[in-house]
Coordinates of C-alpha atoms and ligand atoms in Angstrom, one line a residue:
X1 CA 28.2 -22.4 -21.8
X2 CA 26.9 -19.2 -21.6
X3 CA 25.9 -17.2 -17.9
X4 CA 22.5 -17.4 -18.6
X5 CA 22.5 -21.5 -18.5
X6 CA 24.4 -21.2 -15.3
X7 CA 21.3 -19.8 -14.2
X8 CA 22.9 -16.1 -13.5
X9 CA 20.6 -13.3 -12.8
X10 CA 19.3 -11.4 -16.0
X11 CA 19.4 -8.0 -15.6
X12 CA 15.7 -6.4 -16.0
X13 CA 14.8 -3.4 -17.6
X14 CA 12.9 -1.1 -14.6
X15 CA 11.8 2.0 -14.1
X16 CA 11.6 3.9 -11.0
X17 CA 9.4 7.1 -10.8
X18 CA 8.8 8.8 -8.1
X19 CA 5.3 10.3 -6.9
X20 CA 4.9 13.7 -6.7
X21 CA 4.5 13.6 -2.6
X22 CA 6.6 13.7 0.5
X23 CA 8.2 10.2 -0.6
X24 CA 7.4 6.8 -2.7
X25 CA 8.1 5.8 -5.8
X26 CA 6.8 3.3 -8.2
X27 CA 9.2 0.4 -9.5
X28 CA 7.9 -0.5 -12.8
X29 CA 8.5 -3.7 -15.4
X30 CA 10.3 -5.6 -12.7
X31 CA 9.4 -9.3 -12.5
X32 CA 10.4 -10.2 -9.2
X33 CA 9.3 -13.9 -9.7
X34 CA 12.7 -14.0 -11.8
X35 CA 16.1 -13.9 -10.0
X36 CA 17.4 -10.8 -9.5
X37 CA 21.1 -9.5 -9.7
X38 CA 22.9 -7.9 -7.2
X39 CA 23.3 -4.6 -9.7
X40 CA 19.4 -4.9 -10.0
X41 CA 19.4 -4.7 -5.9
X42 CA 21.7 -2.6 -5.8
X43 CA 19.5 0.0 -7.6
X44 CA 16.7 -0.9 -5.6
X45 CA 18.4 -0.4 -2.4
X46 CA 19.5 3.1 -3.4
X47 CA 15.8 4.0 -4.3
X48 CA 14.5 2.8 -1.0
X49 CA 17.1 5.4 0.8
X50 CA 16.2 7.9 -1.3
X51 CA 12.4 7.4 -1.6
X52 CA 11.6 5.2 1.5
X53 CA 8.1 3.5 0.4
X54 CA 8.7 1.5 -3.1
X55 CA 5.7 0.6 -5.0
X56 CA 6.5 -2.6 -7.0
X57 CA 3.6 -3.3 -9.2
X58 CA 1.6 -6.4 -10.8
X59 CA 4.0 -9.0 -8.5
X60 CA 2.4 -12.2 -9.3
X61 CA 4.8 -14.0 -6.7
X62 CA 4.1 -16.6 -4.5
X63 CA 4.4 -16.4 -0.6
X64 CA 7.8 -18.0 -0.7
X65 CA 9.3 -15.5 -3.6
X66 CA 8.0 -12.8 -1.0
X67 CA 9.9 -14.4 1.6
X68 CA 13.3 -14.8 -0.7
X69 CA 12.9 -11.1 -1.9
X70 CA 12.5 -9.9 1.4
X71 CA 15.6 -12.2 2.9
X72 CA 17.7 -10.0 0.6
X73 CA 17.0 -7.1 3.2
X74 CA 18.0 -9.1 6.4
X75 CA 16.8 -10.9 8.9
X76 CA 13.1 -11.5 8.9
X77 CA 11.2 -10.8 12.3
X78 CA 7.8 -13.0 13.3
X79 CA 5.0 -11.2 14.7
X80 CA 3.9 -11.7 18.3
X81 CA 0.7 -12.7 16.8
X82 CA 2.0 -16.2 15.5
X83 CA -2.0 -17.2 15.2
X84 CA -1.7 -14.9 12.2
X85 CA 1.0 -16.2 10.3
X86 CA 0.1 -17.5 6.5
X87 CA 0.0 -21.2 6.8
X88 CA 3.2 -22.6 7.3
X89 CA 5.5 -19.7 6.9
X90 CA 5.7 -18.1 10.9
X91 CA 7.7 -15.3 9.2
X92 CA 4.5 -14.0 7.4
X93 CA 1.7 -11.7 8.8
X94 CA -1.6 -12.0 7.7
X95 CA -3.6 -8.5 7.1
X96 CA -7.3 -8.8 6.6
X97 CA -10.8 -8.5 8.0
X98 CA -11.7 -11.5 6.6
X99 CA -13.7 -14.0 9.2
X100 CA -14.0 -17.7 8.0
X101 CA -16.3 -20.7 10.0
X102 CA -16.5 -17.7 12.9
X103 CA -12.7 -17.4 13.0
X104 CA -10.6 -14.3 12.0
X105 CA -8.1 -15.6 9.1
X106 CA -6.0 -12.6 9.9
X107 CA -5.1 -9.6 12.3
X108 CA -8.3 -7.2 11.0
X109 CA -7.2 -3.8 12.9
X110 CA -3.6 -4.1 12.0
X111 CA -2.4 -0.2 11.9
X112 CA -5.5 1.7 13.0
X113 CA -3.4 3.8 14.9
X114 CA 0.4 5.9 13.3
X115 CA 3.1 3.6 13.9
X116 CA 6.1 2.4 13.0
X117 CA 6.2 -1.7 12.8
X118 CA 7.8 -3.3 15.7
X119 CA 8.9 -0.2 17.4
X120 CA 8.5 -1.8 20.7
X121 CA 10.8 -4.4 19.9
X122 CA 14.5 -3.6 20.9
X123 CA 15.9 -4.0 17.0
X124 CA 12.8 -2.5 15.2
X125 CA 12.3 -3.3 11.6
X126 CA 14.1 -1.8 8.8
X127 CA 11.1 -2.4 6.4
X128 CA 8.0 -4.5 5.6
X129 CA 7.1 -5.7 2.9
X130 CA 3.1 -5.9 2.1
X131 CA 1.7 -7.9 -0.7
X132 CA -2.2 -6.9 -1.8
X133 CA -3.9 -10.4 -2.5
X134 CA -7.6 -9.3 -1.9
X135 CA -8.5 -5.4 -2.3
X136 CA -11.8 -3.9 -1.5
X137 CA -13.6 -1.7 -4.1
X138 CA -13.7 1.6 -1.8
X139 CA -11.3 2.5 0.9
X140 CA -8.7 0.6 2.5
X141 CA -5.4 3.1 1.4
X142 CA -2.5 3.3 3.7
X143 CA -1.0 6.5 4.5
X144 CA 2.9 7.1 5.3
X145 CA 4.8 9.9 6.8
X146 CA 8.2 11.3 6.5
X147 CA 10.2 11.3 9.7
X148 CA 13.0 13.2 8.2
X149 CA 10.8 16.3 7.2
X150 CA 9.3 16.0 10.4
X151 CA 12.3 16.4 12.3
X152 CA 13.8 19.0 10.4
X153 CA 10.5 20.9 10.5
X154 CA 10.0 20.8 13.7
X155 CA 9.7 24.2 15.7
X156 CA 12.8 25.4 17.7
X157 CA 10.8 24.6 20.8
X158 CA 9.8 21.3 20.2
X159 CA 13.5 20.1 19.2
X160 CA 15.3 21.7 21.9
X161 CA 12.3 19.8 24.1
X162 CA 12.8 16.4 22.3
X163 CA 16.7 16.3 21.3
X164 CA 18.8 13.5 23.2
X165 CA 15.4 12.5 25.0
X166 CA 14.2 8.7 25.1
X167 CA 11.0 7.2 25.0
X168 CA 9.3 4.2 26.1
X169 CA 7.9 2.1 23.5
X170 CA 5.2 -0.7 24.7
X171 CA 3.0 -3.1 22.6
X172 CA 0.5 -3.3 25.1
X173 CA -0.2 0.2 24.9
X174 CA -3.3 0.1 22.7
X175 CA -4.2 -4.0 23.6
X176 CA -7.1 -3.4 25.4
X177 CA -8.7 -0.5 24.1
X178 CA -7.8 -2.6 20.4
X179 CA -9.8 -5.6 21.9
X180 CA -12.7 -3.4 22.9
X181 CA -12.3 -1.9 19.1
X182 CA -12.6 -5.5 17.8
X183 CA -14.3 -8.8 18.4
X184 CA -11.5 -10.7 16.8
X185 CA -8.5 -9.7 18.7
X186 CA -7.2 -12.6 20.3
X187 CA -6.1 -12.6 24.2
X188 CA -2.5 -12.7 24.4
X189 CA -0.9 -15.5 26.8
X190 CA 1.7 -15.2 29.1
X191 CA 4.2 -16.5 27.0
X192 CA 3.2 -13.8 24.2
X193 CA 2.9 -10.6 27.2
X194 CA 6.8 -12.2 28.2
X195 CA 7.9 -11.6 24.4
X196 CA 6.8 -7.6 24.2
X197 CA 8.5 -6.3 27.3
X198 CA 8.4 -2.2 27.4
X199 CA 11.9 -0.8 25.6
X200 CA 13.5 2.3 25.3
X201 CA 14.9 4.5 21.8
X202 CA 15.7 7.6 20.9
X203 CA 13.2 10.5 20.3
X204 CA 15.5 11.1 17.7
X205 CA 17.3 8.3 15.3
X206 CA 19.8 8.5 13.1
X207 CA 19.0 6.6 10.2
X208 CA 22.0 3.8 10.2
X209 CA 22.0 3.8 6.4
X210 CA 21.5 7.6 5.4
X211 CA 22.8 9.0 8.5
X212 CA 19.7 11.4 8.2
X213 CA 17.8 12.1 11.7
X214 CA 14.3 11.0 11.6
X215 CA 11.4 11.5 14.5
X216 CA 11.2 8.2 16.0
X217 CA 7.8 8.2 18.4
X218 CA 4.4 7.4 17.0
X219 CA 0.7 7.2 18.8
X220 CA 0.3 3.6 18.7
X221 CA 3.2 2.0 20.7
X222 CA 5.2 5.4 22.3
X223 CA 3.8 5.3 25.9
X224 CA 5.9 8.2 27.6
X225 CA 9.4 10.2 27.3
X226 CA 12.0 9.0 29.3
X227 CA 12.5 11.3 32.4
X228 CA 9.7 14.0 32.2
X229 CA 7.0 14.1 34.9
X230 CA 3.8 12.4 33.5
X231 CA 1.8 15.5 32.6
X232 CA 5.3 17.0 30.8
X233 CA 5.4 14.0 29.2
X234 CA 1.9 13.7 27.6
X235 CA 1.8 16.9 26.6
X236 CA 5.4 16.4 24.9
X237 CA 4.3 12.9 23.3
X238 CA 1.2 14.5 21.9
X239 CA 2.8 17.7 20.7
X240 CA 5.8 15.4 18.2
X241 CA 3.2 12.9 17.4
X242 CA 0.5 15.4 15.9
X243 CA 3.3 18.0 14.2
X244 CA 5.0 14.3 12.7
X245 CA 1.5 13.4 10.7
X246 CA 0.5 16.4 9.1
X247 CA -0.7 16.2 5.3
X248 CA 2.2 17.8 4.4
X249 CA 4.4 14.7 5.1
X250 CA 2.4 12.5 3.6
X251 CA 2.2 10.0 0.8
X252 CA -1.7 8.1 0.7
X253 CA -1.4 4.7 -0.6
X254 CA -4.0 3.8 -3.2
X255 CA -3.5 0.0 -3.5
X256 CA -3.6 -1.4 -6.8
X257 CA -3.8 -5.6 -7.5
X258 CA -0.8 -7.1 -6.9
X259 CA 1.0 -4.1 -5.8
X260 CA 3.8 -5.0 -3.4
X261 CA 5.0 -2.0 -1.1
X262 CA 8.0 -1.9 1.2
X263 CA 8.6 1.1 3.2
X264 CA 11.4 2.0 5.6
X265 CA 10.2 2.1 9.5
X266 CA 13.3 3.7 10.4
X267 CA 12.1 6.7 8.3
X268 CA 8.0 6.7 8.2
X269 CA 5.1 5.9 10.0
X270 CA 1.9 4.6 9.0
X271 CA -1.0 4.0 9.0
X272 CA -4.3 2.3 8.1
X273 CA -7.4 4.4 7.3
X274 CA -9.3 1.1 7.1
X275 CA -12.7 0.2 4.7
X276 CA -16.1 -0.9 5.4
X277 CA -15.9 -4.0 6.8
X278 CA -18.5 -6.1 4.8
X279 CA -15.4 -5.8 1.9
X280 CA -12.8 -8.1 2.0
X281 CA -9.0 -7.3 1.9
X282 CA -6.4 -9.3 2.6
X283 CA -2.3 -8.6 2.2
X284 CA 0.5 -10.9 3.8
X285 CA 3.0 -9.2 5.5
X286 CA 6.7 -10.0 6.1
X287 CA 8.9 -7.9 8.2
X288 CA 12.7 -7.1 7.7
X289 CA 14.8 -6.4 11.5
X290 CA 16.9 -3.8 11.8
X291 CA 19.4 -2.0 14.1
X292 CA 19.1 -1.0 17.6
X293 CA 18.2 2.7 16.9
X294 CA 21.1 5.3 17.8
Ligands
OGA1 C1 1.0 -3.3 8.4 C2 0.1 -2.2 8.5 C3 -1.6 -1.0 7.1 C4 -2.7 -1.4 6.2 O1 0.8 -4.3 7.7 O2 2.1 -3.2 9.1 O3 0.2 -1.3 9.3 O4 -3.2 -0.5 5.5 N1 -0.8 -2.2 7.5 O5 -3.0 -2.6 6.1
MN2 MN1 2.2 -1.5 10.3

């Protein structure tokens, strides 16, 4: 009997190229509805180190080959926002502007503002995973930003100002100025507010893979540095947060069908820059845990 009737991984002919930007690379001729091998992972998990946002293009997989892919990463987390789960599968988000029979089929503002996912959570994710299923014709890219070039080029000032500081990360920060944004963002219940308490990480994280320091506070969830009066703090937040976007750290995400993209939150932020909204898009979402940041 030979491997291959065992049912043992093939190994697949790939390339990976990297972009010509701050980070990303493509993963091309990779069939991830086949098994893949752990020499096949292995490279991939190298690239994501090294690159941070792979690009797998034309994935035809189904929603539970998305969930077994992104298994091989860790843990998978579920989203406060259960409501917005793909049928069945609580470990999936749904990402779309899409409103059916009056009811919203997914979370429609889903990264308006820079973030890094689940950064209010105290083990944030290591990566998502996003799978394009329904693209509009203009708009909807994603943008991502590298934490490591922002922290290294950060001015004197600002990293004497932010080094060995913490910061308070919240989900709520945004909730209500999101909900005047939106008609479709649900109220959360009590049992949904007790699941988001406010934490506490680093301002800077060592990456637990890399052992690179990355920025670790973004706009969306970051509500104030640990021990600074409030106006100190602000002024602090705002300062790291606008230096850690800049075009030159970034990589804009022109979505293509079928594209799958996982990026590293312990690295990036993102961000979504949106598209008119009488075009749909929808993308299902899973979301790997990772460490407690040091
Ligand atoms: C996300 C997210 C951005 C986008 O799914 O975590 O931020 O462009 N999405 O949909
Ligand atoms: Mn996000």
């Amino acid at each position: 009997m030979t491997t291959a009737t065992l049912g043992a991984p093939v190994r697949q002919r790939f390339h990976i190229r990297p972009f010509d930007a701050p980070l990303g690379a493509e993963v091309l001729g990779l069939d991830l509805t086949r098994p893949l091998g752990d020499e096949d992972f292995a490279r991939l998990h190298q690239a994501h180190l090294d690159h941070h946002v792979l690009v797998f293009r034309d994935q035809r997989i189904t929603t539970d080959q998305h969930l077994q892919f992104s298994r091989r990463w860790g843990p998978l987390q579920r989203h406060v926002l259960q409501q917005f789960a793909w049928q069945g599968h609580p470990e999936t988000l749904v990402v779309s502007n899409i409103v059916e029979n009056g009811q919203p089929i997914g979370l429609g503002d889903a990264g308006v503002y820079w973030h890094s996912d689940l950064s209010y959570k105290p083990r944030p994710s290591l990566g998502s995973l996003l799978h394009a299923q329904e693209l509009p014709a203009e708009g909807g890219d994603t943008l991502f930003a590298n934490q490591h070039r922002a922290w290294n080029g950060l001015p004197a000032a600002l990293r004497q100002a932010a080094a060995g500081r913490r910061a308070e990360h919240h989900y709520l920060k945004r909730y209500a100025e999101l909900q005047r944004r939106s008609p479709w963002r649900p109220d959360l219940t009590p049992e949904q507010v007790a699941q988001v308490p406010a934490v506490a990480h680093p301002v800077v994280r060592t990456h637990p893979e890399s052992g690179r320091q990355a920025l670790f506070v973004n706009e969306h969830f970051t509500t104030r540095i640990v021990g600074l009066p409030d106006d100190e703090s602000s002024a602090l937040l705002d300062e790291l947060t606008a230096h850690a976007t800049q075009d030159r750290f970034v990589y804009r995400h022109r979505w293509q069908p079928h594209d799958l993209v996982f990026w590293d939150n312990r690295s990036l932020q993102h961000l979504a820059t949106g598209c008119p909204p009488d075009q749909r898009r929808r993308l299902i979402r899973t979301t790997v845990e990772g460490d407690a940041p040091i």
